PDB file of C-alpha atoms in Angstrom:
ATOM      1  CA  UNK A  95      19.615 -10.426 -12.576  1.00 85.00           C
ATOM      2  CA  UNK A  96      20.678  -7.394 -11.106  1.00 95.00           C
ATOM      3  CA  UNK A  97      21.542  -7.466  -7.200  1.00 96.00           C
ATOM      4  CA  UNK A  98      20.085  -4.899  -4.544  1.00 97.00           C
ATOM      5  CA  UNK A  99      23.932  -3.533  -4.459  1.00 97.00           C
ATOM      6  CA  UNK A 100      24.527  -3.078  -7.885  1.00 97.00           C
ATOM      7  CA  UNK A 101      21.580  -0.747  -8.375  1.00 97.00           C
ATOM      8  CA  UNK A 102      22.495   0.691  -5.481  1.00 97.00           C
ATOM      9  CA  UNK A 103      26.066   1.566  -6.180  1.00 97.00           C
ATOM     10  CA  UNK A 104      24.252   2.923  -9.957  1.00 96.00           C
ATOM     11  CA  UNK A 105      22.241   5.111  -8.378  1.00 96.00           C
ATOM     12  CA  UNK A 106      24.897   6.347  -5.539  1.00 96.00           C
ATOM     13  CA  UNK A 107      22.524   5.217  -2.602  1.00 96.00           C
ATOM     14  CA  UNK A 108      24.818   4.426   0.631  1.00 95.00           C
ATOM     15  CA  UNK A 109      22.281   3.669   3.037  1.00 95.00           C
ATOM     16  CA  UNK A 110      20.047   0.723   3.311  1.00 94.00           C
ATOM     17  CA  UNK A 111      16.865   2.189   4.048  1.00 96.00           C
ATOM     18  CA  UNK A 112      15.740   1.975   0.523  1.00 95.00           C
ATOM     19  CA  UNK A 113      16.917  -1.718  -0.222  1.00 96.00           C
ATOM     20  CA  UNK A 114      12.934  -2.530  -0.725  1.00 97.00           C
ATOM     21  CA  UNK A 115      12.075   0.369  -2.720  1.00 97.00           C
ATOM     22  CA  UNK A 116      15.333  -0.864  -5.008  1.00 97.00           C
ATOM     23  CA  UNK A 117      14.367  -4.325  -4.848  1.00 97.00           C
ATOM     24  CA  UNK A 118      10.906  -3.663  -6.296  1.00 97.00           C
ATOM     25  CA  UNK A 119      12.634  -0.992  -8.876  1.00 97.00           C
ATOM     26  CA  UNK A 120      15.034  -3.838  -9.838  1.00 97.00           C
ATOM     27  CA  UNK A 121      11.680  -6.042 -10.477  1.00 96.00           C
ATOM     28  CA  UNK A 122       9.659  -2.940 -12.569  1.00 96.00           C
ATOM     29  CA  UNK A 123      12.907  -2.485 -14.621  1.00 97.00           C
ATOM     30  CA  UNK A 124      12.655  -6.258 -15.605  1.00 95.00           C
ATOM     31  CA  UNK A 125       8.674  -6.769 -15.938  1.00 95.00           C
ATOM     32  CA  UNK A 126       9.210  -3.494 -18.340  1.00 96.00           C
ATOM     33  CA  UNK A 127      12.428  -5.485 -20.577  1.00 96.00           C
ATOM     34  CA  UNK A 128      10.353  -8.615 -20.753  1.00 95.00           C
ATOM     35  CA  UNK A 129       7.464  -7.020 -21.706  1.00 94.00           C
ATOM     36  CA  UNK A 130       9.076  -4.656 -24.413  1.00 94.00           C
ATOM     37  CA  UNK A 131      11.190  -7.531 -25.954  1.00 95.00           C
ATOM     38  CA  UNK A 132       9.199 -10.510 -25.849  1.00 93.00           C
ATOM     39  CA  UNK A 133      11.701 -12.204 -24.179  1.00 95.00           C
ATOM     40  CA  UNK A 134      12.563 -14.136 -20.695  1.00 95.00           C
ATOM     41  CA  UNK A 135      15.801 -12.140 -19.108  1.00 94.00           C
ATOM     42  CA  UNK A 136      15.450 -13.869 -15.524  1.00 89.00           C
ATOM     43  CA  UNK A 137      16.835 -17.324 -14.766  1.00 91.00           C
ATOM     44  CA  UNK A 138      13.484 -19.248 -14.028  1.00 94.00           C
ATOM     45  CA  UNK A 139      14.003 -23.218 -13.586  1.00 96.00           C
ATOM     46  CA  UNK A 140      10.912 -25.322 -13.742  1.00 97.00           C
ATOM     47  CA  UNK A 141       8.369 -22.776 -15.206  1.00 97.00           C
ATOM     48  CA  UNK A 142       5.380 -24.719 -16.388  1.00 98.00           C
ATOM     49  CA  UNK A 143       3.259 -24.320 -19.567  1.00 97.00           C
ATOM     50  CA  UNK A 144      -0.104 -26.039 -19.589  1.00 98.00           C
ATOM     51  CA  UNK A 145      -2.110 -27.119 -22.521  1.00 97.00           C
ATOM     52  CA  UNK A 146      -5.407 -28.918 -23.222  1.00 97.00           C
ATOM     53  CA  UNK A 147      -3.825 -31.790 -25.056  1.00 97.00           C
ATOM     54  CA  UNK A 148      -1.039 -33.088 -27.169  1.00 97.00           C
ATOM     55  CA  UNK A 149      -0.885 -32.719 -30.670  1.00 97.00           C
ATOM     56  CA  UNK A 150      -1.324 -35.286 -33.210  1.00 95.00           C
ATOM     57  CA  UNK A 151       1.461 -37.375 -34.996  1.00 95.00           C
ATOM     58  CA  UNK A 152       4.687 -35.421 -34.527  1.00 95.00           C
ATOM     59  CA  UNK A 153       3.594 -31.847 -34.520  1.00 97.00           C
ATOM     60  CA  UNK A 154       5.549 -29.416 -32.582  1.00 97.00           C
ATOM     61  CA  UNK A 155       4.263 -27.619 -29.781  1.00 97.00           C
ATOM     62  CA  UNK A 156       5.233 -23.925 -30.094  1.00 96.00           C
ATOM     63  CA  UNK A 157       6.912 -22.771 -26.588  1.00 97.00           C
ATOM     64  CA  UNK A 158       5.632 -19.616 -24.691  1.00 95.00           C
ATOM     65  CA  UNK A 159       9.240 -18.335 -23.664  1.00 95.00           C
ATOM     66  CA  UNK A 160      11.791 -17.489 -25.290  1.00 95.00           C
ATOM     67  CA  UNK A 161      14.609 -17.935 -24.516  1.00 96.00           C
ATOM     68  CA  UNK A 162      14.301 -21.832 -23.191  1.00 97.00           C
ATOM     69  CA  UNK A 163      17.568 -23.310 -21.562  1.00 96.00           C
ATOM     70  CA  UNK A 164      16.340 -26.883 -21.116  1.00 96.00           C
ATOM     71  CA  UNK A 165      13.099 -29.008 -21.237  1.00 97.00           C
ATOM     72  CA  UNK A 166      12.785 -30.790 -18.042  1.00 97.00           C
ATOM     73  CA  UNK A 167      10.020 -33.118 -19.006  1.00 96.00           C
ATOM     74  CA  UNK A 168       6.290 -33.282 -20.296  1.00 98.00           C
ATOM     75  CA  UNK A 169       3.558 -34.630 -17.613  1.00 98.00           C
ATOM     76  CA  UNK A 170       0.038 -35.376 -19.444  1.00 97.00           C
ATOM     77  CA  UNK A 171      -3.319 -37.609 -18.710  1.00 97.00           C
ATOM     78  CA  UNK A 172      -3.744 -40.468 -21.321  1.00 96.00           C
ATOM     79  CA  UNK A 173      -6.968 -41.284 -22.506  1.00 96.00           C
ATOM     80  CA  UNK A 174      -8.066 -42.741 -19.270  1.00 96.00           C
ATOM     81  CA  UNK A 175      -7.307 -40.310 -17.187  1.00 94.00           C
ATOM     82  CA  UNK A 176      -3.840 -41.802 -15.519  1.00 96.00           C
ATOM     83  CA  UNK A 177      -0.849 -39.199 -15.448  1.00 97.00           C
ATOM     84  CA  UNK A 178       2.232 -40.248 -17.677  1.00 97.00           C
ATOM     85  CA  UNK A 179       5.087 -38.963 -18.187  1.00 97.00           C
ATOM     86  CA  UNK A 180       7.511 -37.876 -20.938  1.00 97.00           C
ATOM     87  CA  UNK A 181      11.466 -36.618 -20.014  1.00 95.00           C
ATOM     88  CA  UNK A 182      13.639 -34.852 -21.288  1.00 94.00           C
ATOM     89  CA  UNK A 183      15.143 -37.757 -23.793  1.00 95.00           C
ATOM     90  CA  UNK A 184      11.867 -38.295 -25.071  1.00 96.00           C
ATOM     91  CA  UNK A 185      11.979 -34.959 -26.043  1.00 97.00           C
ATOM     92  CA  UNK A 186      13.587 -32.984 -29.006  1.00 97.00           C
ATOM     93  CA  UNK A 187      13.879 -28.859 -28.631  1.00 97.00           C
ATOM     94  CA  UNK A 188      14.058 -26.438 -31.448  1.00 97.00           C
ATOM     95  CA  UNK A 189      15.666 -23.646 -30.647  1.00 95.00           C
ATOM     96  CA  UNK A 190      16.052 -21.983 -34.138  1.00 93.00           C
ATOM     97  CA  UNK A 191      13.191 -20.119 -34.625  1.00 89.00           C
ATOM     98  CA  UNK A 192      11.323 -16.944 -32.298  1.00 90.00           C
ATOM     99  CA  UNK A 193      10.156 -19.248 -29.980  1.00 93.00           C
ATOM    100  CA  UNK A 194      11.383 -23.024 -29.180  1.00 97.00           C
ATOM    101  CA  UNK A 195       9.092 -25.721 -30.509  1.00 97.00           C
ATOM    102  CA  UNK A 196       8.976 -29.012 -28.970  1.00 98.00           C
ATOM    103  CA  UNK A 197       8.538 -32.154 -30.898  1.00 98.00           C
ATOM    104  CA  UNK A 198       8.528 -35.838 -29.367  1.00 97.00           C
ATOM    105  CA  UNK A 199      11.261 -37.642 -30.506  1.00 96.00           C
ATOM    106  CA  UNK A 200       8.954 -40.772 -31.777  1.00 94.00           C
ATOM    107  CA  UNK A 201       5.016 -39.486 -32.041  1.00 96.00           C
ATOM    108  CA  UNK A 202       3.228 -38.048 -28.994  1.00 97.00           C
ATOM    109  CA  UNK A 203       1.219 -40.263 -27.296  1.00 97.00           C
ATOM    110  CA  UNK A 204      -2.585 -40.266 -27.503  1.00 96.00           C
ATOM    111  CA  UNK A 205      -3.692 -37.481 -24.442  1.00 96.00           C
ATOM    112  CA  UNK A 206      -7.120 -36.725 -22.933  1.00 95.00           C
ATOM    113  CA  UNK A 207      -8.742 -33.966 -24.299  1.00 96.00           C
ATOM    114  CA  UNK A 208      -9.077 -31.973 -21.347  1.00 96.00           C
ATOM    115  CA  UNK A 209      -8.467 -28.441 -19.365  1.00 96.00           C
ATOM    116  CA  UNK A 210      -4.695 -28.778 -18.297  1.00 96.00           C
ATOM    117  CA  UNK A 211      -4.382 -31.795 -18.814  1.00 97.00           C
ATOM    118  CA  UNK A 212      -0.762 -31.139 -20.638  1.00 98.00           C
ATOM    119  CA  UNK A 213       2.238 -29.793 -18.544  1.00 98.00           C
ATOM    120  CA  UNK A 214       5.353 -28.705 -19.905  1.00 98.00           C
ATOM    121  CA  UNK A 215       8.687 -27.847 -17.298  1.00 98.00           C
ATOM    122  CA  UNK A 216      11.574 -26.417 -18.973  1.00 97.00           C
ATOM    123  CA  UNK A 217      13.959 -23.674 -17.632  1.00 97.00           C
ATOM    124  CA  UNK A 218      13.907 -20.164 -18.904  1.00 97.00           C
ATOM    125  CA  UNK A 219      15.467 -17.152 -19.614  1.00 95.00           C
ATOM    126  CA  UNK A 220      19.594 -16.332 -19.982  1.00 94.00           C
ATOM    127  CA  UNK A 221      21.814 -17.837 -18.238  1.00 92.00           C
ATOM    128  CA  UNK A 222      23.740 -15.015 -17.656  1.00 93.00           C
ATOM    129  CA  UNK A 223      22.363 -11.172 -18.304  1.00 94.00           C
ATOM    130  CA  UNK A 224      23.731  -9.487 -21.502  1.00 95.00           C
ATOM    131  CA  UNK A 225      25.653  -6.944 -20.493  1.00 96.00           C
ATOM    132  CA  UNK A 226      23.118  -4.076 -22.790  1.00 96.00           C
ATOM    133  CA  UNK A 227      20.414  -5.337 -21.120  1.00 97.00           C
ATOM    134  CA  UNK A 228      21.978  -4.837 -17.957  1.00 97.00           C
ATOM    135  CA  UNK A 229      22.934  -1.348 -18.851  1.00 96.00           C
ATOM    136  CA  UNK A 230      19.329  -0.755 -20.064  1.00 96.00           C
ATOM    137  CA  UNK A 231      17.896  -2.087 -16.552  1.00 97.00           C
ATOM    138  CA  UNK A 232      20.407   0.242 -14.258  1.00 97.00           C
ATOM    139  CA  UNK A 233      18.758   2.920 -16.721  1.00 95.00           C
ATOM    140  CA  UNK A 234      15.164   2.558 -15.853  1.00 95.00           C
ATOM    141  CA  UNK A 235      16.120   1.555 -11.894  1.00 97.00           C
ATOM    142  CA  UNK A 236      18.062   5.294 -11.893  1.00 96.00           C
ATOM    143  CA  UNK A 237      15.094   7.061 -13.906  1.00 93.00           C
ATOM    144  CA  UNK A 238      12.231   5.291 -11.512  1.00 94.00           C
ATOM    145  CA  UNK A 239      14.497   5.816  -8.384  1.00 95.00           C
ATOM    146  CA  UNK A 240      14.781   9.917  -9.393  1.00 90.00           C
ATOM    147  CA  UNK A 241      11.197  10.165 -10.470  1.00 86.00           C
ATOM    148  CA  UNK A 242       8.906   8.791  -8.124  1.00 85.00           C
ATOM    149  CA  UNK A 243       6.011  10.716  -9.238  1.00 83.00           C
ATOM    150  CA  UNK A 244       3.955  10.275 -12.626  1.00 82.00           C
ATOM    151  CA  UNK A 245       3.791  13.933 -13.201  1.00 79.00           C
ATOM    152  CA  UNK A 246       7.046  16.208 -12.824  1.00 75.00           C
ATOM    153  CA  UNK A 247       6.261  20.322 -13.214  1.00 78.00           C
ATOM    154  CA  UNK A 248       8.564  22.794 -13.960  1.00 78.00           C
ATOM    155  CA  UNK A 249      11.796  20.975 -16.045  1.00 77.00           C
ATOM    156  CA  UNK A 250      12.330  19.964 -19.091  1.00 77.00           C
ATOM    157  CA  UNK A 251      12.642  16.593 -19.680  1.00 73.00           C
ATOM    158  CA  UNK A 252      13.987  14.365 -22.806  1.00 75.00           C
ATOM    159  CA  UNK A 253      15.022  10.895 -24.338  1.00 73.00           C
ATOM    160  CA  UNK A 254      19.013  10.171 -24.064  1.00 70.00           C
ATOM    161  CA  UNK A 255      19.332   9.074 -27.700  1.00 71.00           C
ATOM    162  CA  UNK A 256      21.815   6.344 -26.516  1.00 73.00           C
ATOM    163  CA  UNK A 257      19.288   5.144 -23.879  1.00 86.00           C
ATOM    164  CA  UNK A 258      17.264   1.931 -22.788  1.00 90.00           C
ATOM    165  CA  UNK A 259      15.245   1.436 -26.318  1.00 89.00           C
ATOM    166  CA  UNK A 260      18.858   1.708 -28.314  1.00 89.00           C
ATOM    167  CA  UNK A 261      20.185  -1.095 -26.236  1.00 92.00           C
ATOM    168  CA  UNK A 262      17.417  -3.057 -25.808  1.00 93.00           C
ATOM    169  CA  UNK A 263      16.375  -2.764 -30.017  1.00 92.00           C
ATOM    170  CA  UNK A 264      18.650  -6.099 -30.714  1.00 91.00           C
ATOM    171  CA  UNK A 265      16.121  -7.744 -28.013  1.00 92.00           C
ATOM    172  CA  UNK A 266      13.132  -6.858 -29.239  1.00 93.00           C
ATOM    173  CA  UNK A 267      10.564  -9.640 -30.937  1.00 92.00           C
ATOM    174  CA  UNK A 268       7.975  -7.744 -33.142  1.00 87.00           C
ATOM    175  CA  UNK A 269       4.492  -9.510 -32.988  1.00 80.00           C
ATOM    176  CA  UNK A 270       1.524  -8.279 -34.383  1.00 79.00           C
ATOM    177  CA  UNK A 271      -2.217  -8.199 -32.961  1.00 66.00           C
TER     178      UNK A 271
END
């Protein structure tokens, strides 16, 4: 992630009386990159996926994130309703494909068909920021720090061709629908 100081110093600020304008900048920049690519760029531990229930056999379960670091465990009701749970050596993660699938190392257990009744806690995103997407967030932190407004009259405005969509292009995850 990128501190409060190091937007700061990009966007030659020397004051602090800004540092929660940049702070929420710094978050925009990153809700924008994640949203664009597809991809998890912040360092989340324990975010949680729920389901409805387990799959059958030894199907995988197809991750949300992308990027996943590690699988933390698997909580789910059995049939009767009592809470079990799976860890992480129970579990086997994929990581070759868009997004990670998880598969039990045996079968999966029978679950209870029910709403949430499946939760998944892995940890997401990079460990450390590449340094283009970096580059690429300092971009739209300077550009939303100069241009506070939605309309700007009188210039002329344009695309640096070496800007945030060149560096974030490796990033990106096409989907469709």
């Amino acid at each position: 992630m990128i501190t409060v100081e190091e937007a700061k110093a990009h966007c030659r600020i020397e004051h602090g009386a800004e540092d929660g304008l940049i702070t929420s900048l710094i978050a925009a920049a990153f809700r924008h990159i994640e949203n664009r690519t597809g991809q998890t760029f912040d360092k989340v531990d324990n975010a949680e996926m729920v389901l409805d229930a387990l799959p059958a056999g030894s199907a995988a379960i197809e991750l949300q994130w992308t990027p996943v670091r590690a699988i933390q465990g698997l909580v789910y009701l059995d049939p009767q309703g009592g809470e079990q749970t799976l860890s992480a050596a129970d579990l086997s993660l994929d990581v070759r494909g868009v997004y990670p699938m998880l598969y039990p190392v045996n079968e999966w257990p029978e679950s209870k068909v029910q709403r949430a009744s499946v939760k998944v806690t892995a940890d997401i995103g990079y460990a450390s920021l590449p340094a283009d997407v970096r580059a690429a967030a300092l971009l739209i932190i300077g550009h939303l720090y100069e241009n506070r407004e939605a309309v700007v009259i009188g210039t002329i405005a344009t695309d640096l061709p070496m800007g945030v969509e060149l560096l974030l292009a490796p990033y990106v995850i096409h989907r469709v629908g």
